[in-house]
Every structure is written in structure tokens, then in C-alpha cells.
Amino acid sequence: MRRTVVKLGVAASLAALVGPACAHVGAGYAGGVAAGLAHPLLGLDHLLAMAAVGVWSSVAMPLRVWTAPAAFLMAMSGGAALAFVGVALPEIEGMIALSVLALGLMIVFGAGLPGIAGIGLAGLFALFHGHAHASEAAGATFAYVGGFTLSTAALHLFGVSVGLKIASSPWLRTSLGMLVAGSGAALVFGG
């Protein structure tokens, strides 16, 4: 468990050193399952936010742990659909950075936020993550969407497993949440 927390701490620290939303290098480069699987893993902004959804869900809603990740996946698909049909969303990069900050704070405060509000925030942020993923695609491909959906689900699963391990330790939960939130703050204010 300590190794997992250390790895997440290293990832969060590295995120604080990077510029804004590193997974977004320009539209039109991605296509296919492999590119979709890789996309959420290429930017620490996506990686941290998606894992944080799982951590928060397991800490705040241990009896309904899959509710927030499922809502995130559905809203992310909706955001991708919006991008594919040409509907623009405002401040995509800023909202993705804000999602890392907010989800980190949600981990810190655990169950202090009502579950429905947390699920709603996760869904809102997921729209922007999905839009960003789809904006990178070289066309609307179901294979690409399937790839980034599977990768996101795996990150949620990882987050849930970490969250379940640290749920009984307020110190670990707070430390992890602050690392994620600090990374988000660096993305919000540094970019």
C-alpha cells in the first residue's frame, strides 16, 4: 500500500512540474484502439483526475463505489460525442486542470461532500475530458472511443483499489488528496 501511495505521490509531484494538460498535443493525431487506450495515460492531468474519481468514490461512497466512475464514463462519452459533431465547449484545458484540483480536494474532504454533488461534479468534468480525448482523434472512430473508455475504466478501478486501501487512514487520504489537489493547482495557475 505504501508503494502505491509513493508512486501516486511521485506522479502528482511530476504533474506539478508539467505545463497545462500534457495529453493534448494537437487535433488529428489519434485513431484506433491503441491510441484510445494510450491517450488518458499520456497526460498526468487525465491520469490523476480519472484515478481520483475512483479514490473519492471509494472513500465517500463505499457502498456505491461504482456510481461516480460509471457516471464519469457516461458523461465522458457524451463529451466525446459533442466533439465529434462539432459542438465546442468553453475553456476545455482550464476545466481539465480544475478537475484535478477539485477531485483532489474531494479526496481530502472525503464524505464531506454529498454523494450526488460529487457525482455531478465528476460528470461535469468528464464532459470536458471526453471532449478533449475526442478532439485529438483523426475522425470519429468507435475504436478510439472504446480504447479511451477502457483505459479510463482501468484508471477508475486503480483509484477505487487505492481508495479502499487508504479509506481507514485519514492521514494517507489527506496526503494523497493534497498531492492531487496541489498538482491541479499547479495546472490551473501555472498554465
PDB file of C-alpha atoms in Angstrom:
ATOM      1  CA  MET A   1       0.000   0.000   0.000  1.00  0.00           C
ATOM      2  CA  ARG A   2       2.801   2.433   0.851  1.00  0.00           C
ATOM      3  CA  ARG A   3       4.408   1.767  -2.545  1.00  0.00           C
ATOM      4  CA  THR A   4       1.148   2.715  -4.258  1.00  0.00           C
ATOM      5  CA  VAL A   5       0.910   5.933  -2.275  1.00  0.00           C
ATOM      6  CA  VAL A   6       4.568   6.705  -3.015  1.00  0.00           C
ATOM      7  CA  LYS A   7       4.008   6.079  -6.741  1.00  0.00           C
ATOM      8  CA  LEU A   8       0.968   8.344  -6.736  1.00  0.00           C
ATOM      9  CA  GLY A   9       2.947  10.950  -4.828  1.00  0.00           C
ATOM     10  CA  VAL A  10       5.719  10.831  -7.407  1.00  0.00           C
ATOM     11  CA  ALA A  11       3.146  11.115 -10.214  1.00  0.00           C
ATOM     12  CA  ALA A  12       1.476  14.063  -8.513  1.00  0.00           C
ATOM     13  CA  SER A  13       4.825  15.748  -7.929  1.00  0.00           C
ATOM     14  CA  LEU A  14       5.720  15.310 -11.571  1.00  0.00           C
ATOM     15  CA  ALA A  15       2.364  16.780 -12.522  1.00  0.00           C
ATOM     16  CA  ALA A  16       3.252  19.899 -10.596  1.00  0.00           C
ATOM     17  CA  LEU A  17       6.278  20.305 -12.843  1.00  0.00           C
ATOM     18  CA  VAL A  18       4.467  19.972 -16.155  1.00  0.00           C
ATOM     19  CA  GLY A  19       2.657  22.570 -18.157  1.00  0.00           C
ATOM     20  CA  PRO A  20      -1.042  22.596 -18.859  1.00  0.00           C
ATOM     21  CA  ALA A  21      -2.837  19.430 -19.935  1.00  0.00           C
ATOM     22  CA  CYS A  22       0.038  17.436 -21.381  1.00  0.00           C
ATOM     23  CA  ALA A  23      -2.072  14.867 -23.213  1.00  0.00           C
ATOM     24  CA  HIS A  24      -3.258  17.433 -25.715  1.00  0.00           C
ATOM     25  CA  VAL A  25      -0.701  17.905 -28.428  1.00  0.00           C
ATOM     26  CA  GLY A  26      -2.979  18.883 -31.272  1.00  0.00           C
ATOM     27  CA  ALA A  27      -6.021  17.575 -33.061  1.00  0.00           C
ATOM     28  CA  GLY A  28      -5.925  14.853 -35.639  1.00  0.00           C
ATOM     29  CA  TYR A  29      -3.110  12.596 -34.462  1.00  0.00           C
ATOM     30  CA  ALA A  30      -5.011   9.701 -32.928  1.00  0.00           C
ATOM     31  CA  GLY A  31      -7.097   6.867 -34.208  1.00  0.00           C
ATOM     32  CA  GLY A  32      -7.779   3.254 -33.330  1.00  0.00           C
ATOM     33  CA  VAL A  33      -7.959   1.265 -30.131  1.00  0.00           C
ATOM     34  CA  ALA A  34      -4.259   1.566 -29.245  1.00  0.00           C
ATOM     35  CA  ALA A  35      -4.311   5.371 -29.469  1.00  0.00           C
ATOM     36  CA  GLY A  36      -7.503   5.470 -27.436  1.00  0.00           C
ATOM     37  CA  LEU A  37      -6.037   3.210 -24.758  1.00  0.00           C
ATOM     38  CA  ALA A  38      -2.911   5.347 -24.539  1.00  0.00           C
ATOM     39  CA  HIS A  39      -4.474   8.812 -24.551  1.00  0.00           C
ATOM     40  CA  PRO A  40      -5.646   9.004 -20.897  1.00  0.00           C
ATOM     41  CA  LEU A  41      -2.263   7.686 -19.778  1.00  0.00           C
ATOM     42  CA  LEU A  42      -0.163  10.215 -21.712  1.00  0.00           C
ATOM     43  CA  GLY A  43      -1.109  13.246 -19.661  1.00  0.00           C
ATOM     44  CA  LEU A  44      -0.865  13.374 -15.902  1.00  0.00           C
ATOM     45  CA  ASP A  45      -3.886  15.673 -15.873  1.00  0.00           C
ATOM     46  CA  HIS A  46      -6.119  12.908 -17.230  1.00  0.00           C
ATOM     47  CA  LEU A  47      -4.389  10.153 -15.283  1.00  0.00           C
ATOM     48  CA  LEU A  48      -4.704  11.943 -11.947  1.00  0.00           C
ATOM     49  CA  ALA A  49      -8.306  13.055 -12.493  1.00  0.00           C
ATOM     50  CA  MET A  50      -9.529   9.627 -13.546  1.00  0.00           C
ATOM     51  CA  ALA A  51      -7.773   7.790 -10.741  1.00  0.00           C
ATOM     52  CA  ALA A  52      -9.018  10.443  -8.289  1.00  0.00           C
ATOM     53  CA  VAL A  53     -12.634   9.739  -9.273  1.00  0.00           C
ATOM     54  CA  GLY A  54     -12.139   6.149  -8.124  1.00  0.00           C
ATOM     55  CA  VAL A  55     -10.370   7.167  -4.921  1.00  0.00           C
ATOM     56  CA  TRP A  56     -13.049   9.701  -3.987  1.00  0.00           C
ATOM     57  CA  SER A  57     -15.855   7.300  -4.792  1.00  0.00           C
ATOM     58  CA  SER A  58     -14.421   4.556  -2.596  1.00  0.00           C
ATOM     59  CA  VAL A  59     -13.778   6.972   0.285  1.00  0.00           C
ATOM     60  CA  ALA A  60     -17.039   8.916   0.101  1.00  0.00           C
ATOM     61  CA  MET A  61     -19.464   6.221  -1.079  1.00  0.00           C
ATOM     62  CA  PRO A  62     -18.066   2.805  -0.119  1.00  0.00           C
ATOM     63  CA  LEU A  63     -21.450   1.116  -0.570  1.00  0.00           C
ATOM     64  CA  ARG A  64     -21.964   2.690  -4.021  1.00  0.00           C
ATOM     65  CA  VAL A  65     -18.350   2.792  -5.096  1.00  0.00           C
ATOM     66  CA  TRP A  66     -19.060   2.368  -8.839  1.00  0.00           C
ATOM     67  CA  THR A  67     -21.630   5.161  -9.106  1.00  0.00           C
ATOM     68  CA  ALA A  68     -19.217   8.047  -9.739  1.00  0.00           C
ATOM     69  CA  PRO A  69     -16.952   6.072 -12.109  1.00  0.00           C
ATOM     70  CA  ALA A  70     -19.986   4.921 -14.118  1.00  0.00           C
ATOM     71  CA  ALA A  71     -21.328   8.480 -14.295  1.00  0.00           C
ATOM     72  CA  PHE A  72     -17.891   9.689 -15.360  1.00  0.00           C
ATOM     73  CA  LEU A  73     -17.697   7.130 -18.173  1.00  0.00           C
ATOM     74  CA  MET A  74     -21.164   8.017 -19.458  1.00  0.00           C
ATOM     75  CA  ALA A  75     -20.554  11.772 -19.333  1.00  0.00           C
ATOM     76  CA  MET A  76     -17.127  11.347 -20.915  1.00  0.00           C
ATOM     77  CA  SER A  77     -18.754   9.517 -23.825  1.00  0.00           C
ATOM     78  CA  GLY A  78     -21.229  12.391 -24.098  1.00  0.00           C
ATOM     79  CA  GLY A  79     -18.362  14.879 -24.217  1.00  0.00           C
ATOM     80  CA  ALA A  80     -16.710  12.836 -26.966  1.00  0.00           C
ATOM     81  CA  ALA A  81     -19.958  12.798 -28.934  1.00  0.00           C
ATOM     82  CA  LEU A  82     -20.201  16.584 -28.632  1.00  0.00           C
ATOM     83  CA  ALA A  83     -16.690  16.946 -30.036  1.00  0.00           C
ATOM     84  CA  PHE A  84     -17.379  14.546 -32.901  1.00  0.00           C
ATOM     85  CA  VAL A  85     -20.464  16.509 -34.002  1.00  0.00           C
ATOM     86  CA  GLY A  86     -18.630  19.823 -33.735  1.00  0.00           C
ATOM     87  CA  VAL A  87     -20.128  21.269 -30.538  1.00  0.00           C
ATOM     88  CA  ALA A  88     -17.477  23.339 -28.789  1.00  0.00           C
ATOM     89  CA  LEU A  89     -17.095  23.563 -25.030  1.00  0.00           C
ATOM     90  CA  PRO A  90     -15.535  26.623 -23.390  1.00  0.00           C
ATOM     91  CA  GLU A  91     -12.223  26.502 -21.532  1.00  0.00           C
ATOM     92  CA  ILE A  92     -11.591  22.774 -22.011  1.00  0.00           C
ATOM     93  CA  GLU A  93      -7.983  22.848 -20.810  1.00  0.00           C
ATOM     94  CA  GLY A  94      -8.880  25.022 -17.826  1.00  0.00           C
ATOM     95  CA  MET A  95     -11.725  22.725 -16.804  1.00  0.00           C
ATOM     96  CA  ILE A  96      -9.483  19.671 -17.063  1.00  0.00           C
ATOM     97  CA  ALA A  97      -6.900  21.338 -14.834  1.00  0.00           C
ATOM     98  CA  LEU A  98      -9.661  22.429 -12.444  1.00  0.00           C
ATOM     99  CA  SER A  99     -10.934  18.852 -12.335  1.00  0.00           C
ATOM    100  CA  VAL A 100      -7.605  17.655 -10.913  1.00  0.00           C
ATOM    101  CA  LEU A 101      -7.703  20.369  -8.243  1.00  0.00           C
ATOM    102  CA  ALA A 102     -11.352  19.757  -7.328  1.00  0.00           C
ATOM    103  CA  LEU A 103     -11.077  15.964  -7.281  1.00  0.00           C
ATOM    104  CA  GLY A 104      -8.012  16.199  -5.058  1.00  0.00           C
ATOM    105  CA  LEU A 105      -9.953  18.379  -2.628  1.00  0.00           C
ATOM    106  CA  MET A 106     -12.860  15.951  -2.790  1.00  0.00           C
ATOM    107  CA  ILE A 107     -10.477  13.195  -1.654  1.00  0.00           C
ATOM    108  CA  VAL A 108      -9.213  15.385   1.202  1.00  0.00           C
ATOM    109  CA  PHE A 109     -12.733  16.046   2.447  1.00  0.00           C
ATOM    110  CA  GLY A 110     -13.934  12.505   1.764  1.00  0.00           C
ATOM    111  CA  ALA A 111     -17.591  12.141   2.567  1.00  0.00           C
ATOM    112  CA  GLY A 112     -17.952  15.828   3.460  1.00  0.00           C
ATOM    113  CA  LEU A 113     -19.467  16.481   0.037  1.00  0.00           C
ATOM    114  CA  PRO A 114     -22.877  14.906  -0.596  1.00  0.00           C
ATOM    115  CA  GLY A 115     -22.585  11.948  -2.950  1.00  0.00           C
ATOM    116  CA  ILE A 116     -24.925  13.369  -5.578  1.00  0.00           C
ATOM    117  CA  ALA A 117     -22.929  16.627  -5.706  1.00  0.00           C
ATOM    118  CA  GLY A 118     -19.666  14.707  -6.118  1.00  0.00           C
ATOM    119  CA  ILE A 119     -21.161  12.545  -8.846  1.00  0.00           C
ATOM    120  CA  GLY A 120     -22.441  15.671 -10.581  1.00  0.00           C
ATOM    121  CA  LEU A 121     -19.014  17.333 -10.436  1.00  0.00           C
ATOM    122  CA  ALA A 122     -17.329  14.183 -11.721  1.00  0.00           C
ATOM    123  CA  GLY A 123     -19.834  14.069 -14.590  1.00  0.00           C
ATOM    124  CA  LEU A 124     -19.314  17.730 -15.428  1.00  0.00           C
ATOM    125  CA  PHE A 125     -15.541  17.287 -15.534  1.00  0.00           C
ATOM    126  CA  ALA A 126     -15.946  14.103 -17.574  1.00  0.00           C
ATOM    127  CA  LEU A 127     -17.672  16.060 -20.355  1.00  0.00           C
ATOM    128  CA  PHE A 128     -14.516  18.130 -20.763  1.00  0.00           C
ATOM    129  CA  HIS A 129     -12.183  15.126 -20.555  1.00  0.00           C
ATOM    130  CA  GLY A 130     -14.235  13.290 -23.189  1.00  0.00           C
ATOM    131  CA  HIS A 131     -14.320  16.319 -25.440  1.00  0.00           C
ATOM    132  CA  ALA A 132     -10.539  16.682 -25.169  1.00  0.00           C
ATOM    133  CA  HIS A 133      -9.989  12.996 -25.940  1.00  0.00           C
ATOM    134  CA  ALA A 134     -12.241  13.103 -28.993  1.00  0.00           C
ATOM    135  CA  SER A 135     -10.737  16.372 -30.221  1.00  0.00           C
ATOM    136  CA  GLU A 136      -7.440  14.507 -30.568  1.00  0.00           C
ATOM    137  CA  ALA A 137      -8.938  11.859 -32.848  1.00  0.00           C
ATOM    138  CA  ALA A 138      -8.294  11.701 -36.555  1.00  0.00           C
ATOM    139  CA  GLY A 139     -12.032  11.295 -37.117  1.00  0.00           C
ATOM    140  CA  ALA A 140     -14.925   9.905 -35.140  1.00  0.00           C
ATOM    141  CA  THR A 141     -13.912   6.298 -34.548  1.00  0.00           C
ATOM    142  CA  PHE A 142     -15.660   3.883 -32.221  1.00  0.00           C
ATOM    143  CA  ALA A 143     -12.387   2.014 -31.760  1.00  0.00           C
ATOM    144  CA  TYR A 144     -10.680   5.126 -30.404  1.00  0.00           C
ATOM    145  CA  VAL A 145     -13.594   5.928 -28.070  1.00  0.00           C
ATOM    146  CA  GLY A 146     -13.667   2.302 -26.920  1.00  0.00           C
ATOM    147  CA  GLY A 147      -9.942   2.462 -26.207  1.00  0.00           C
ATOM    148  CA  PHE A 148     -10.030   5.588 -24.082  1.00  0.00           C
ATOM    149  CA  THR A 149     -13.159   4.356 -22.307  1.00  0.00           C
ATOM    150  CA  LEU A 150     -11.430   1.091 -21.348  1.00  0.00           C
ATOM    151  CA  SER A 151      -8.318   2.941 -20.238  1.00  0.00           C
ATOM    152  CA  THR A 152     -10.395   5.342 -18.157  1.00  0.00           C
ATOM    153  CA  ALA A 153     -12.284   2.444 -16.557  1.00  0.00           C
ATOM    154  CA  ALA A 154      -8.941   0.865 -15.646  1.00  0.00           C
ATOM    155  CA  LEU A 155      -7.800   4.129 -14.046  1.00  0.00           C
ATOM    156  CA  HIS A 156     -11.062   4.270 -12.087  1.00  0.00           C
ATOM    157  CA  LEU A 157     -10.507   0.679 -10.938  1.00  0.00           C
ATOM    158  CA  PHE A 158      -6.982   1.555  -9.850  1.00  0.00           C
ATOM    159  CA  GLY A 159      -8.319   4.580  -7.961  1.00  0.00           C
ATOM    160  CA  VAL A 160     -11.014   2.525  -6.260  1.00  0.00           C
ATOM    161  CA  SER A 161      -8.449  -0.038  -5.105  1.00  0.00           C
ATOM    162  CA  VAL A 162      -6.185   2.704  -3.729  1.00  0.00           C
ATOM    163  CA  GLY A 163      -9.135   4.418  -2.088  1.00  0.00           C
ATOM    164  CA  LEU A 164     -10.277   1.250  -0.375  1.00  0.00           C
ATOM    165  CA  LYS A 165      -6.775   0.713   0.989  1.00  0.00           C
ATOM    166  CA  ILE A 166      -6.398   4.235   2.369  1.00  0.00           C
ATOM    167  CA  ALA A 167     -10.006   4.865   3.464  1.00  0.00           C
ATOM    168  CA  SER A 168      -9.283   3.911   7.068  1.00  0.00           C
ATOM    169  CA  SER A 169      -6.279   6.241   7.284  1.00  0.00           C
ATOM    170  CA  PRO A 170      -7.266   9.911   7.353  1.00  0.00           C
ATOM    171  CA  TRP A 171      -3.583  10.869   7.134  1.00  0.00           C
ATOM    172  CA  LEU A 172      -2.995   8.878   3.924  1.00  0.00           C
ATOM    173  CA  ARG A 173      -6.259  10.061   2.395  1.00  0.00           C
ATOM    174  CA  THR A 174      -5.493  13.684   3.179  1.00  0.00           C
ATOM    175  CA  SER A 175      -1.906  13.392   1.945  1.00  0.00           C
ATOM    176  CA  LEU A 176      -2.926  11.795  -1.334  1.00  0.00           C
ATOM    177  CA  GLY A 177      -5.733  14.295  -1.841  1.00  0.00           C
ATOM    178  CA  MET A 178      -3.391  17.221  -1.193  1.00  0.00           C
ATOM    179  CA  LEU A 179      -0.853  15.861  -3.680  1.00  0.00           C
ATOM    180  CA  VAL A 180      -3.537  15.575  -6.348  1.00  0.00           C
ATOM    181  CA  ALA A 181      -5.021  18.978  -5.470  1.00  0.00           C
ATOM    182  CA  GLY A 182      -1.547  20.550  -5.484  1.00  0.00           C
ATOM    183  CA  SER A 183      -0.928  19.139  -8.937  1.00  0.00           C
ATOM    184  CA  GLY A 184      -4.257  20.541 -10.049  1.00  0.00           C
ATOM    185  CA  ALA A 185      -3.407  23.943  -8.593  1.00  0.00           C
ATOM    186  CA  ALA A 186      -0.106  23.894 -10.477  1.00  0.00           C
ATOM    187  CA  LEU A 187      -2.000  23.132 -13.695  1.00  0.00           C
ATOM    188  CA  VAL A 188      -4.667  25.781 -13.045  1.00  0.00           C
ATOM    189  CA  PHE A 189      -2.327  28.584 -12.032  1.00  0.00           C
ATOM    190  CA  GLY A 190       0.758  27.543 -13.966  1.00  0.00           C
ATOM    191  CA  GLY A 191      -0.863  27.318 -17.394  1.00  0.00           C
TER     192      GLY A 191
END
